[in-house]
XYZ file of C-alpha atoms in Angstrom:
742
model
C -50.683 -23.168 17.400
C -48.371 -21.749 20.037
C -49.500 -19.550 22.900
C -47.759 -16.610 21.308
C -50.400 -16.663 18.613
C -52.871 -15.385 21.221
C -50.750 -12.515 22.469
C -53.104 -10.064 24.187
C -51.258 -7.077 22.737
C -51.772 -8.307 19.160
C -55.400 -9.051 18.220
C -55.996 -12.350 16.467
C -57.775 -12.953 13.171
C -61.457 -13.785 13.751
C -61.275 -16.572 11.156
C -57.987 -18.403 11.829
C -57.234 -17.237 15.374
C -53.614 -16.405 14.508
C -52.002 -13.128 15.588
C -49.202 -13.254 13.024
C -48.933 -10.199 10.794
C -47.151 -11.489 7.670
C -48.669 -9.906 4.519
C -46.554 -12.117 2.210
C -48.094 -15.297 3.681
C -51.533 -14.376 5.002
C -52.319 -11.094 3.288
C -52.698 -7.736 4.986
C -53.947 -7.931 8.548
C -56.550 -5.236 9.223
C -58.201 -4.211 12.504
C -61.507 -2.327 12.573
C -61.949 -0.912 16.076
C -65.518 0.292 15.507
C -66.568 -3.256 14.626
C -64.206 -4.997 17.070
C -62.873 -6.974 14.122
C -59.397 -8.159 13.029
C -58.944 -10.327 9.955
C -56.312 -11.555 7.466
C -57.123 -10.651 3.871
C -56.301 -14.140 2.512
C -58.461 -15.787 5.202
C -61.385 -13.728 3.896
C -60.669 -14.477 0.240
C -60.406 -18.230 0.700
C -63.250 -18.793 3.182
C -65.804 -21.101 1.601
C -69.041 -19.455 2.805
C -68.540 -15.768 2.019
C -68.571 -13.619 -1.123
C -67.840 -9.982 -1.896
C -71.337 -8.536 -2.079
C -70.400 -4.922 -1.436
C -68.465 -2.250 -3.294
C -64.704 -1.811 -2.887
C -65.224 0.895 -0.249
C -67.781 -1.110 1.738
C -66.923 -3.323 4.703
C -63.549 -5.033 4.369
C -62.462 -4.807 0.690
C -66.022 -5.537 -0.441
C -66.837 -8.147 2.241
C -69.755 -6.808 4.301
C -69.347 -6.834 8.097
C -72.593 -8.769 8.552
C -71.374 -11.454 6.110
C -68.084 -11.745 7.969
C -69.968 -12.271 11.263
C -72.064 -15.014 9.648
C -68.959 -16.717 8.277
C -67.278 -16.603 11.696
C -70.363 -18.264 13.241
C -70.412 -20.930 10.487
C -66.693 -21.704 10.895
C -67.026 -21.923 14.697
C -68.866 -25.221 14.209
C -66.133 -26.753 12.012
C -62.989 -28.402 13.395
C -59.664 -27.979 11.580
C -58.371 -31.330 10.322
C -54.822 -30.142 10.958
C -54.709 -28.350 14.337
C -57.976 -29.949 15.619
C -59.346 -26.552 16.754
C -62.607 -24.878 15.801
C -62.946 -22.059 13.259
C -61.952 -23.906 10.068
C -63.553 -21.677 7.431
C -61.883 -23.211 4.347
C -62.934 -26.510 2.787
C -61.416 -28.682 0.055
C -63.418 -28.417 -3.187
C -62.633 -31.973 -4.324
C -65.815 -34.098 -4.624
C -66.631 -36.127 -1.505
C -63.746 -34.525 0.438
C -64.945 -33.070 3.762
C -61.671 -31.705 5.073
C -61.715 -28.197 6.571
C -58.802 -26.120 7.843
C -57.567 -22.652 8.721
C -55.624 -20.774 6.045
C -52.275 -20.766 7.994
C -52.730 -24.455 8.829
C -53.364 -25.214 5.152
C -50.144 -23.485 4.207
C -48.185 -25.558 6.703
C -49.795 -28.755 5.384
C -48.966 -27.691 1.787
C -52.542 -27.199 0.604
C -53.133 -25.285 -2.629
C -55.137 -22.031 -2.637
C -56.052 -20.704 -6.089
C -56.365 -16.908 -6.075
C -58.603 -16.745 -9.156
C -62.188 -17.239 -10.305
C -64.055 -18.833 -7.335
C -60.966 -18.932 -5.078
C -60.895 -22.722 -4.805
C -58.886 -24.596 -2.180
C -57.478 -28.146 -2.344
C -56.300 -30.247 0.592
C -52.953 -32.022 0.689
C -54.334 -35.161 -0.938
C -56.331 -33.594 -3.776
C -54.121 -30.651 -4.646
C -53.011 -30.174 -8.294
C -49.429 -31.187 -9.116
C -47.090 -30.535 -12.001
C -46.460 -33.582 -14.176
C -42.803 -34.065 -15.083
C -41.807 -35.982 -18.242
C -40.035 -39.291 -17.622
C -36.998 -38.049 -19.556
C -36.780 -34.878 -17.470
C -33.369 -34.353 -15.878
C -33.521 -35.061 -12.131
C -30.323 -33.262 -11.242
C -30.327 -29.901 -9.475
C -30.279 -26.578 -11.313
C -30.434 -22.932 -10.330
C -33.549 -21.073 -9.293
C -33.407 -18.151 -11.701
C -34.610 -15.749 -8.989
C -32.445 -16.481 -5.933
C -29.728 -18.417 -7.872
C -29.615 -21.173 -5.236
C -29.859 -24.805 -6.302
C -33.321 -26.328 -6.730
C -34.046 -30.049 -7.117
C -36.010 -31.252 -10.170
C -38.594 -33.093 -8.049
C -42.409 -32.878 -7.819
C -42.355 -31.073 -4.464
C -44.700 -28.422 -3.068
C -41.736 -26.092 -2.559
C -40.567 -26.454 -6.193
C -42.289 -25.147 -9.332
C -41.372 -25.637 -12.975
C -41.943 -23.088 -15.703
C -44.585 -24.240 -18.214
C -42.892 -22.373 -21.056
C -39.181 -23.123 -20.515
C -37.737 -26.619 -20.367
C -34.938 -25.887 -17.891
C -36.488 -23.145 -15.738
C -37.151 -24.163 -12.107
C -38.083 -21.993 -9.134
C -38.579 -22.113 -5.389
C -42.263 -21.500 -4.592
C -41.319 -18.894 -1.997
C -39.160 -17.011 -4.524
C -41.985 -16.968 -7.068
C -44.493 -15.713 -4.511
C -42.276 -12.807 -3.486
C -41.652 -12.026 -7.160
C -45.395 -12.021 -7.893
C -46.184 -9.716 -4.980
C -43.535 -7.273 -6.161
C -44.249 -7.380 -9.901
C -48.051 -7.504 -9.832
C -50.264 -8.845 -12.582
C -48.849 -6.510 -15.253
C -45.173 -7.446 -14.879
C -45.141 -10.963 -13.403
C -43.768 -13.295 -16.072
C -41.226 -16.041 -16.693
C -37.786 -14.743 -15.745
C -36.171 -16.780 -18.522
C -38.319 -16.357 -21.656
C -40.539 -13.423 -20.564
C -43.754 -15.345 -21.318
C -46.683 -13.867 -19.416
C -50.039 -15.519 -20.213
C -49.040 -19.183 -20.104
C -46.751 -18.609 -17.118
C -49.352 -16.748 -15.041
C -52.045 -19.336 -15.809
C -49.872 -22.172 -14.495
C -48.690 -20.274 -11.426
C -52.263 -19.345 -10.452
C -53.238 -23.008 -10.823
C -50.399 -23.965 -8.482
C -51.402 -21.473 -5.800
C -49.255 -18.384 -6.468
C -51.093 -15.185 -5.568
C -50.649 -12.494 -8.245
C -52.141 -9.229 -6.953
C -54.016 -6.960 -9.348
C -51.744 -3.969 -8.850
C -48.924 -2.170 -10.549
C -45.333 -3.221 -9.918
C -43.745 -1.936 -6.722
C -41.067 -0.080 -8.663
C -43.743 1.735 -10.664
C -45.389 2.975 -7.470
C -42.211 4.615 -6.164
C -42.794 8.331 -5.789
C -40.881 10.534 -8.252
C -39.107 7.481 -9.669
C -39.061 9.016 -13.151
C -38.771 12.652 -12.155
C -35.524 13.043 -14.088
C -37.375 12.365 -17.367
C -39.380 15.559 -16.852
C -36.283 17.764 -16.803
C -35.560 19.805 -19.927
C -32.054 20.040 -21.339
C -30.575 23.459 -20.469
C -27.012 23.717 -21.750
C -25.299 25.499 -24.626
C -23.221 23.030 -26.664
C -21.887 25.447 -29.269
C -18.110 25.185 -29.541
C -17.597 28.848 -28.648
C -20.300 29.935 -26.231
C -20.599 33.738 -26.121
C -22.510 33.969 -22.845
C -20.370 35.419 -20.069
C -22.574 33.822 -17.413
C -21.782 30.313 -18.600
C -23.188 27.575 -20.769
C -25.969 26.725 -18.292
C -27.340 30.259 -18.110
C -30.868 30.553 -19.522
C -32.864 33.797 -19.632
C -36.265 33.403 -21.351
C -37.333 35.943 -23.980
C -33.796 37.186 -24.508
C -30.857 36.373 -26.719
C -29.542 34.166 -23.894
C -32.530 31.847 -23.967
C -31.479 28.240 -24.663
C -32.991 26.640 -27.752
C -32.974 22.833 -27.903
C -32.350 20.781 -31.035
C -35.675 20.343 -32.825
C -34.835 16.713 -33.684
C -33.248 15.109 -30.613
C -33.790 17.661 -27.834
C -30.546 16.551 -26.181
C -28.339 19.430 -27.401
C -28.842 23.138 -26.987
C -27.610 26.600 -27.912
C -28.113 30.175 -26.808
C -29.946 32.123 -29.510
C -27.029 34.552 -29.716
C -24.431 31.775 -29.961
C -26.054 30.473 -33.167
C -26.935 33.934 -34.542
C -30.656 33.300 -34.225
C -32.846 36.390 -34.003
C -35.998 34.744 -32.654
C -37.199 31.617 -30.859
C -39.290 30.634 -33.878
C -36.194 29.830 -35.939
C -35.437 26.122 -36.251
C -32.114 24.779 -34.999
C -30.496 21.353 -35.274
C -27.357 20.128 -33.552
C -24.301 18.918 -35.473
C -25.095 15.239 -34.863
C -28.643 15.487 -36.211
C -27.553 17.542 -39.213
C -25.021 14.870 -40.148
C -27.668 12.152 -39.821
C -30.368 13.877 -41.865
C -27.838 14.951 -44.469
C -26.941 11.383 -45.510
C -29.857 10.425 -47.774
C -30.329 13.757 -49.484
C -28.259 16.889 -49.147
C -24.938 15.132 -48.702
C -24.341 12.014 -50.759
C -21.142 10.045 -50.559
C -19.090 9.664 -53.695
C -18.922 6.097 -54.946
C -15.577 4.411 -54.546
C -13.568 3.897 -57.701
C -9.975 3.543 -58.788
C -8.381 6.807 -59.810
C -5.732 4.957 -61.756
C -8.147 4.117 -64.565
C -9.429 6.525 -67.136
C -12.848 7.972 -66.404
C -15.053 10.407 -68.235
C -16.518 13.510 -66.713
C -18.816 15.722 -68.758
C -17.679 13.991 -71.949
C -13.963 14.513 -71.362
C -11.284 12.010 -70.448
C -9.190 12.522 -67.339
C -5.847 10.734 -67.108
C -3.843 10.917 -63.890
C -0.228 11.882 -64.311
C 2.771 9.895 -63.173
C 3.271 9.658 -59.425
C 5.679 12.127 -57.914
C 9.006 10.927 -56.413
C 7.410 11.258 -52.976
C 5.237 8.214 -53.768
C 7.462 5.681 -55.567
C 5.923 3.291 -58.068
C 5.292 -0.172 -56.612
C 6.976 -3.140 -58.180
C 4.725 -5.834 -59.717
C 5.465 -8.226 -56.867
C 4.785 -5.745 -54.103
C 1.946 -6.552 -51.733
C 1.657 -2.933 -50.677
C -1.700 -1.850 -52.163
C -2.558 1.761 -52.892
C -5.781 3.359 -51.756
C -8.999 4.020 -53.566
C -10.432 7.494 -53.776
C -11.599 8.750 -50.382
C -15.243 9.619 -49.795
C -15.527 13.379 -50.256
C -18.494 15.682 -49.645
C -18.316 19.258 -50.870
C -20.556 21.859 -49.297
C -20.516 24.146 -52.321
C -24.158 24.220 -53.417
C -24.656 21.179 -51.144
C -23.713 18.742 -53.924
C -21.148 15.941 -54.002
C -17.867 16.448 -55.802
C -18.000 14.903 -59.250
C -14.255 14.327 -59.214
C -11.349 15.212 -56.981
C -8.817 17.373 -58.833
C -5.416 16.922 -57.237
C -2.443 19.187 -57.757
C -0.195 17.614 -60.440
C 2.805 17.482 -58.142
C 0.905 15.570 -55.523
C -1.093 13.083 -57.599
C -0.488 9.387 -57.142
C -1.684 6.067 -58.530
C -4.261 4.451 -56.224
C -5.263 1.132 -57.762
C -5.332 -2.071 -55.766
C -2.531 -4.520 -56.361
C -3.593 -7.321 -58.738
C -1.754 -9.797 -56.527
C -3.863 -8.901 -53.494
C -7.208 -8.601 -55.254
C -6.867 -12.007 -56.894
C -5.800 -13.947 -53.840
C -8.109 -16.226 -51.881
C -7.312 -14.353 -48.706
C -8.463 -11.113 -50.263
C -11.721 -12.783 -51.272
C -12.196 -14.098 -47.733
C -11.555 -10.628 -46.317
C -14.184 -9.160 -48.614
C -16.687 -11.762 -47.465
C -15.968 -10.936 -43.819
C -16.388 -7.217 -44.525
C -19.736 -7.849 -46.198
C -20.890 -9.953 -43.262
C -19.719 -7.349 -40.755
C -21.576 -4.604 -42.615
C -24.704 -6.742 -42.315
C -24.100 -7.204 -38.579
C -23.575 -3.454 -38.204
C -26.984 -2.655 -39.688
C -28.649 -5.307 -37.488
C -27.019 -3.954 -34.311
C -28.041 -0.407 -35.228
C -31.611 -1.659 -35.464
C -31.312 -3.206 -31.984
C -29.790 0.021 -30.648
C -33.096 1.799 -31.207
C -34.212 0.200 -27.914
C -31.676 2.278 -25.971
C -33.275 5.182 -24.103
C -31.737 8.430 -22.932
C -32.097 7.413 -19.282
C -28.598 6.681 -17.998
C -27.118 4.095 -15.665
C -23.668 4.740 -14.217
C -21.213 1.909 -13.685
C -18.362 2.523 -11.235
C -15.501 0.436 -12.594
C -12.100 -0.383 -11.168
C -9.818 -1.456 -14.018
C -7.720 -3.538 -11.635
C -10.836 -5.496 -10.622
C -12.775 -5.283 -13.872
C -14.890 -8.433 -13.467
C -16.185 -7.930 -9.933
C -16.974 -4.247 -10.421
C -18.673 -4.953 -13.751
C -20.686 -7.774 -12.168
C -21.737 -5.499 -9.331
C -22.823 -2.831 -11.817
C -24.822 -5.234 -13.989
C -26.569 -6.643 -10.914
C -27.484 -3.338 -9.318
C -31.220 -2.756 -8.936
C -31.452 0.210 -11.294
C -29.479 -1.417 -14.121
C -31.466 -1.808 -17.309
C -29.832 -2.995 -20.574
C -31.973 -0.437 -22.407
C -30.517 2.491 -20.446
C -27.624 4.525 -21.786
C -24.475 3.381 -19.979
C -22.003 5.810 -18.428
C -18.715 4.500 -17.048
C -16.690 6.075 -14.274
C -13.254 4.644 -13.535
C -12.834 4.818 -9.780
C -9.072 4.212 -9.846
C -8.338 6.894 -12.494
C -9.708 10.100 -11.025
C -7.709 12.410 -13.281
C -8.701 10.498 -16.404
C -12.281 11.768 -16.348
C -11.186 15.320 -17.027
C -10.225 14.519 -20.609
C -12.068 11.303 -21.482
C -15.482 11.448 -23.111
C -18.222 9.159 -21.836
C -18.019 7.207 -25.100
C -14.270 6.709 -24.707
C -14.614 5.450 -21.131
C -17.394 3.089 -22.180
C -15.313 1.754 -25.086
C -12.352 1.107 -22.786
C -14.594 -0.617 -20.242
C -16.103 -3.012 -22.775
C -12.669 -3.670 -24.297
C -11.223 -4.626 -20.893
C -14.307 -6.683 -20.071
C -14.138 -8.726 -23.291
C -10.419 -9.332 -22.672
C -11.147 -10.583 -19.165
C -13.917 -12.906 -20.367
C -11.628 -14.448 -22.971
C -9.091 -15.436 -20.302
C -11.595 -16.308 -17.564
C -12.452 -19.731 -16.171
C -15.805 -19.590 -17.992
C -14.062 -20.556 -21.241
C -11.519 -23.186 -22.177
C -9.274 -23.691 -25.186
C -6.335 -21.878 -26.710
C -7.514 -19.339 -29.283
C -10.951 -20.636 -30.390
C -12.703 -21.224 -27.082
C -15.617 -23.295 -25.872
C -17.496 -22.963 -22.582
C -15.915 -24.711 -19.611
C -17.651 -26.420 -16.697
C -17.117 -24.278 -13.613
C -19.594 -25.447 -10.961
C -19.039 -22.432 -8.734
C -19.618 -20.069 -11.659
C -22.738 -22.031 -12.554
C -24.036 -21.712 -9.011
C -23.406 -17.955 -9.036
C -25.114 -17.608 -12.457
C -21.954 -16.161 -14.001
C -22.536 -17.777 -17.404
C -25.791 -15.863 -17.706
C -24.064 -12.616 -16.719
C -21.268 -13.236 -19.261
C -23.784 -13.733 -22.074
C -25.645 -10.638 -20.969
C -22.443 -8.573 -20.917
C -21.514 -9.645 -24.448
C -24.997 -8.762 -25.737
C -24.920 -5.362 -24.026
C -21.411 -4.670 -25.370
C -22.490 -5.336 -28.967
C -25.603 -3.129 -28.862
C -23.967 -0.314 -26.875
C -21.066 0.041 -29.312
C -18.460 -2.102 -27.590
C -16.200 -4.743 -29.180
C -17.237 -8.259 -30.088
C -15.705 -11.262 -28.271
C -14.044 -12.693 -31.413
C -12.751 -15.810 -29.635
C -15.682 -18.252 -29.931
C -15.001 -21.660 -31.431
C -17.185 -22.757 -34.329
C -18.656 -25.517 -32.179
C -19.701 -23.065 -29.448
C -21.235 -20.638 -31.930
C -23.128 -23.428 -33.699
C -24.478 -24.758 -30.394
C -25.785 -21.275 -29.596
C -27.543 -20.623 -32.902
C -28.541 -24.111 -34.085
C -28.952 -25.917 -30.750
C -26.557 -28.500 -29.251
C -28.669 -31.380 -30.530
C -27.927 -30.324 -34.132
C -24.146 -30.037 -33.783
C -21.583 -32.797 -34.329
C -18.198 -32.173 -32.644
C -14.807 -33.484 -33.751
C -11.449 -34.046 -32.070
C -10.262 -30.494 -32.678
C -13.099 -29.215 -30.463
C -11.772 -30.998 -27.338
C -9.892 -28.441 -25.242
C -8.368 -30.841 -22.709
C -5.254 -32.367 -24.303
C -5.356 -35.473 -22.059
C -8.970 -36.150 -22.995
C -8.198 -35.594 -26.673
C -5.246 -37.975 -26.456
C -7.384 -40.702 -24.897
C -10.084 -40.356 -27.558
C -7.419 -40.440 -30.266
C -6.061 -43.663 -28.801
C -9.503 -45.247 -29.110
C -10.144 -43.796 -32.564
C -6.888 -45.038 -34.076
C -6.940 -48.535 -32.553
C -5.959 -50.858 -35.392
C -7.313 -54.147 -34.011
C -10.107 -55.391 -31.777
C -7.640 -56.581 -29.132
C -5.867 -53.203 -28.938
C -9.266 -51.455 -28.766
C -10.434 -53.653 -25.889
C -7.119 -53.144 -24.117
C -7.469 -49.380 -24.444
C -11.024 -49.508 -23.146
C -9.872 -51.550 -20.158
C -7.203 -48.929 -19.391
C -9.761 -46.114 -19.722
C -12.505 -47.784 -17.686
C -12.961 -44.893 -15.216
C -12.778 -42.343 -18.026
C -15.553 -44.089 -19.978
C -17.670 -44.668 -16.876
C -17.585 -40.977 -15.969
C -18.830 -40.121 -19.473
C -21.529 -42.816 -19.366
C -20.018 -44.540 -22.401
C -19.284 -48.016 -21.038
C -20.593 -50.684 -23.415
C -19.545 -54.110 -24.726
C -17.227 -53.930 -27.734
C -17.540 -56.917 -30.093
C -16.235 -55.437 -33.319
C -13.578 -52.925 -34.342
C -16.165 -50.738 -36.053
C -17.859 -50.175 -32.662
C -15.133 -47.665 -31.898
C -16.697 -45.080 -34.243
C -19.898 -44.842 -32.240
C -17.913 -44.843 -28.998
C -15.722 -41.965 -30.208
C -18.780 -39.974 -31.293
C -20.414 -40.482 -27.894
C -17.248 -39.421 -26.077
C -16.908 -36.297 -28.214
C -20.570 -35.392 -27.696
C -20.225 -35.798 -23.942
C -16.974 -33.865 -23.456
C -17.714 -31.049 -25.913
C -21.480 -30.606 -25.509
C -23.326 -32.652 -22.866
C -20.817 -31.856 -20.117
C -21.453 -28.120 -20.500
C -25.173 -28.227 -21.293
C -26.123 -26.290 -18.132
C -23.554 -23.501 -18.675
C -24.579 -23.374 -22.341
C -28.269 -22.900 -21.552
C -27.489 -20.224 -18.966
C -25.145 -18.474 -21.412
C -27.851 -18.564 -24.134
C -30.348 -16.923 -21.791
C -27.856 -14.104 -21.151
C -27.317 -13.601 -24.894
C -31.064 -13.104 -25.303
C -30.615 -9.666 -23.726
C -31.744 -6.889 -26.081
C -32.700 -9.534 -28.681
C -29.117 -10.382 -29.691
C -29.480 -14.183 -29.702
C -32.643 -13.971 -31.786
C -30.776 -11.995 -34.441
C -27.858 -14.451 -34.262
C -30.262 -17.300 -35.005
C -31.729 -15.372 -37.930
C -28.331 -14.340 -39.382
C -25.812 -17.007 -38.244
C -23.312 -16.537 -41.076
C -23.076 -12.794 -40.559
C -22.715 -12.999 -36.769
C -20.066 -15.713 -36.972
C -17.798 -13.060 -38.526
C -17.675 -11.146 -35.228
C -17.989 -14.006 -32.727
C -15.477 -16.394 -34.302
C -13.030 -13.914 -35.878
C -10.953 -11.144 -34.391
C -11.591 -7.614 -35.713
C -9.911 -7.006 -39.047
C -6.431 -5.569 -38.713
C -6.525 -1.924 -39.672
C -5.142 -1.022 -43.070
C -4.707 2.229 -44.930
C -7.559 1.166 -47.186
C -9.851 0.508 -44.198
C -9.233 3.929 -42.663
C -9.558 5.660 -46.007
C -12.937 4.007 -46.498
C -14.014 4.724 -42.902
C -13.621 8.513 -43.000
C -15.736 10.847 -45.108
C -13.977 14.061 -46.132
C -15.998 17.263 -45.883
C -14.734 20.142 -48.040
C -15.822 23.502 -46.699
C -16.928 26.062 -49.251
C -14.452 28.551 -47.808
C -11.482 26.257 -48.370
C -10.203 26.307 -51.920
C -7.268 23.906 -51.614
C -8.284 20.267 -51.375
C -4.818 18.850 -51.885
C -4.924 17.846 -48.234
C -6.931 14.761 -49.233
C -3.902 13.601 -51.189
C -1.646 14.254 -48.182
C -4.032 12.299 -45.951
C -3.951 9.212 -48.174
C -0.224 9.422 -48.578
C 0.214 9.635 -44.820
C -1.910 6.512 -44.320
C 0.327 4.699 -46.815
C 3.443 5.760 -44.914
C 1.982 4.638 -41.579
C 0.977 1.254 -42.998
C 4.426 0.667 -44.492
C 6.143 1.484 -41.170
C 7.555 4.853 -42.221
C 5.977 6.626 -39.257
C 6.322 6.729 -35.474
C 2.560 6.189 -35.041
C 0.305 3.309 -36.086
C -3.044 3.180 -37.832
C -4.558 2.169 -34.491
C -3.084 5.330 -32.933
C -4.778 7.462 -35.593
C -8.146 5.799 -35.016
C -7.792 6.169 -31.249
C -6.807 9.829 -31.615
C -10.120 10.525 -33.359
C -12.594 8.079 -31.806
C -11.093 6.848 -28.534
C -11.133 3.265 -29.857
C -8.266 1.160 -31.203
C -10.569 -0.912 -33.428
C -13.810 -0.506 -35.324
C -16.703 -1.834 -33.191
C -19.167 -4.227 -34.857
C -21.954 -1.645 -34.731
C -19.696 1.001 -36.275
C -19.188 4.535 -35.013
C -21.943 6.986 -34.175
C -21.637 9.563 -35.582
C -19.671 8.248 -38.554
C -16.050 9.493 -38.656
C -15.417 12.569 -40.777
C -12.467 14.712 -41.835
C -12.406 18.482 -42.240
C -9.520 20.490 -43.686
C -9.266 23.794 -41.856
C -6.785 26.591 -41.342
C -5.629 25.258 -37.992
C -2.126 24.873 -36.639
C -2.278 21.191 -35.738
C -4.696 18.265 -36.187
C -7.562 18.064 -33.706
C -9.386 14.845 -32.789
C -12.952 15.565 -31.678
C -13.997 12.299 -30.033
C -17.489 13.545 -29.263
C -18.238 13.926 -32.983
C -15.616 11.426 -34.288
C -14.289 14.271 -36.397
C -10.645 14.746 -37.422
C -9.796 18.361 -38.201
C -6.648 18.461 -40.344
C -4.436 21.459 -41.054
C -4.103 22.801 -44.589
C -0.402 22.809 -45.474
C 1.593 23.580 -48.582
C 3.872 20.524 -48.433
C 3.442 16.891 -47.505
C 6.474 17.040 -45.169
C 4.806 19.760 -43.102
C 1.538 17.807 -42.991
C 3.282 14.619 -41.878
C 5.365 16.362 -39.210
C 2.283 17.960 -37.657
C 0.420 14.656 -37.652
C 3.334 12.786 -36.066
C 3.977 15.391 -33.389
C 0.349 15.847 -32.325
C -0.752 12.215 -32.295
C 2.407 10.944 -30.619
C 2.365 13.582 -27.866
C -1.389 13.245 -27.260
C -1.176 9.486 -26.813
C 1.949 9.751 -24.671
C 0.228 12.170 -22.293
C -2.866 9.952 -22.070
C -0.811 6.839 -21.373
C 1.069 8.611 -18.607
């Protein structure tokens, strides 16, 4: 001990004699002036001759003052086996071991103190150790707390997770984590196991205090959850004092949605006469309407005869506006759109179209019978399955928001900073603010900004150094990225994107996807999976050697290459090349990236995404290994549900809508199908989870089409002619997108 430990201005602990005040190492240092007593909490806990015989409010945390005096007198007779000074109150509990020491001295000598049961202590020779399997990798890996490298060695300063094969920690990092998280939240940072993890860490001397987590003790940390929503969301608010004005017991009192509570209206704005009347917002009404009041019409071909109320309905010949398709044409017509009529709250039994505007809408036999069409149908089925699974995972998302400040010119670093900020939780609702587009926020909805953010982020990941390959990509080996834990963050970002309504990556190779869901040990790579062309060429040279002499010559030329892969072996027969090629492929495609792969898998576990991938591998491969389906007129027609208002008698607009989609798909328009989708939803493609709320169409007496991106609703004008309808669509969508791009 140095002389500074006996600084007169800082009283020393009566048990160890140290003046240091370091709660993380020695526990809280308390001074009791009335008893002329200063003591470290851990020194009290671990002392061998004292027990807590009092209540929590008696003495020092239950240790009676008289007992502490007795323990000090007992320890004064014992010499520390480390510093050779008196006052050693802690003894090793191993049989026949007579070593005694001070608590700080024991820490320096790497003794183990177990903060559980009888608070046992073990000296440096008898302390418990973690047994490592002989086959355990001895190379360094990342501490999952501080992200610095940690050696896989049986050292006092290194601890291994009992529940995860590749999870290693610095002892100091774990101790700080335990003190912050407390007994209720301290768990494995990789797999979230609590019981098995805590049991092992207590055995190895980690102190886990019986208290709530530090973040739970922060005053008013969740104050924002107690605030009630006070805003009128009706399209035309009648209150002259503004949408946020709320006057109780009057017609300007704000009534919240009885289902979600996150939308509101003034009583007068919704023509409600009293507070007792129930009110639901548009979003909730559309959700609750699906199973009962509003039922979607089943899709069917309108080109075939069908009976309604015992009568036969035959569609007339198509008008000149929609020319008949030749038998060899691949341009397929649309099926009947989904239509919901609000007359008597019942679905339309059949859509009656004006004779002059009717058209044949059967799918081309050429397309429906092709193998590609069958494959597309399979992908659609799989993606519908993924959509329902992601919607189930989305139920974890709370209303508490986390804002990400994103610079589109530095998308990766700003996204990484946002995901690593202290208050970021994957279960929070994400709001995105673009810091380099200040004017953009005036027109963009939060959903639109979030969609753009995830779209840019997935694009960056595809072209980043974390992946290698041309179109179907595998993980690369980037040691700097591994050290900075970027593979974990990438997996986490992809999982968050999927559950929060963003796009899927769509660029994974089959080998990468299979390694993620089946495990690398169950995957057999082939030559096409090797991204490096030089490596692939070398393996090909070995594989296609036609004689033993040429094979041995090739191996001699590739000596360094084989040595680096650990594949050097004697070759005595030509057939030995097959095993050699398999080993080389396994090394370069799988073993070489095993650390990035494991880190990436842990990131994908966020929000339970990887677990669902393992349960439904075929379905999820449709979004991880395939780009989103190219939009077609049929896709958009199926995506939107048409709502016919009871006050609108003409429904011929549905025919105009389908005809317009056909024109856009065939290139007879200045806009694209992606432009139409973006005009309504703020997204150029359909996200794997689908849209929420589901896109709808309303035909109203409006001058021009209106895209409501908050509700994903397209309000279309009722016109007398198709030319007028098309002109209004072209003008509005083109000008809107041009302004936004500028």
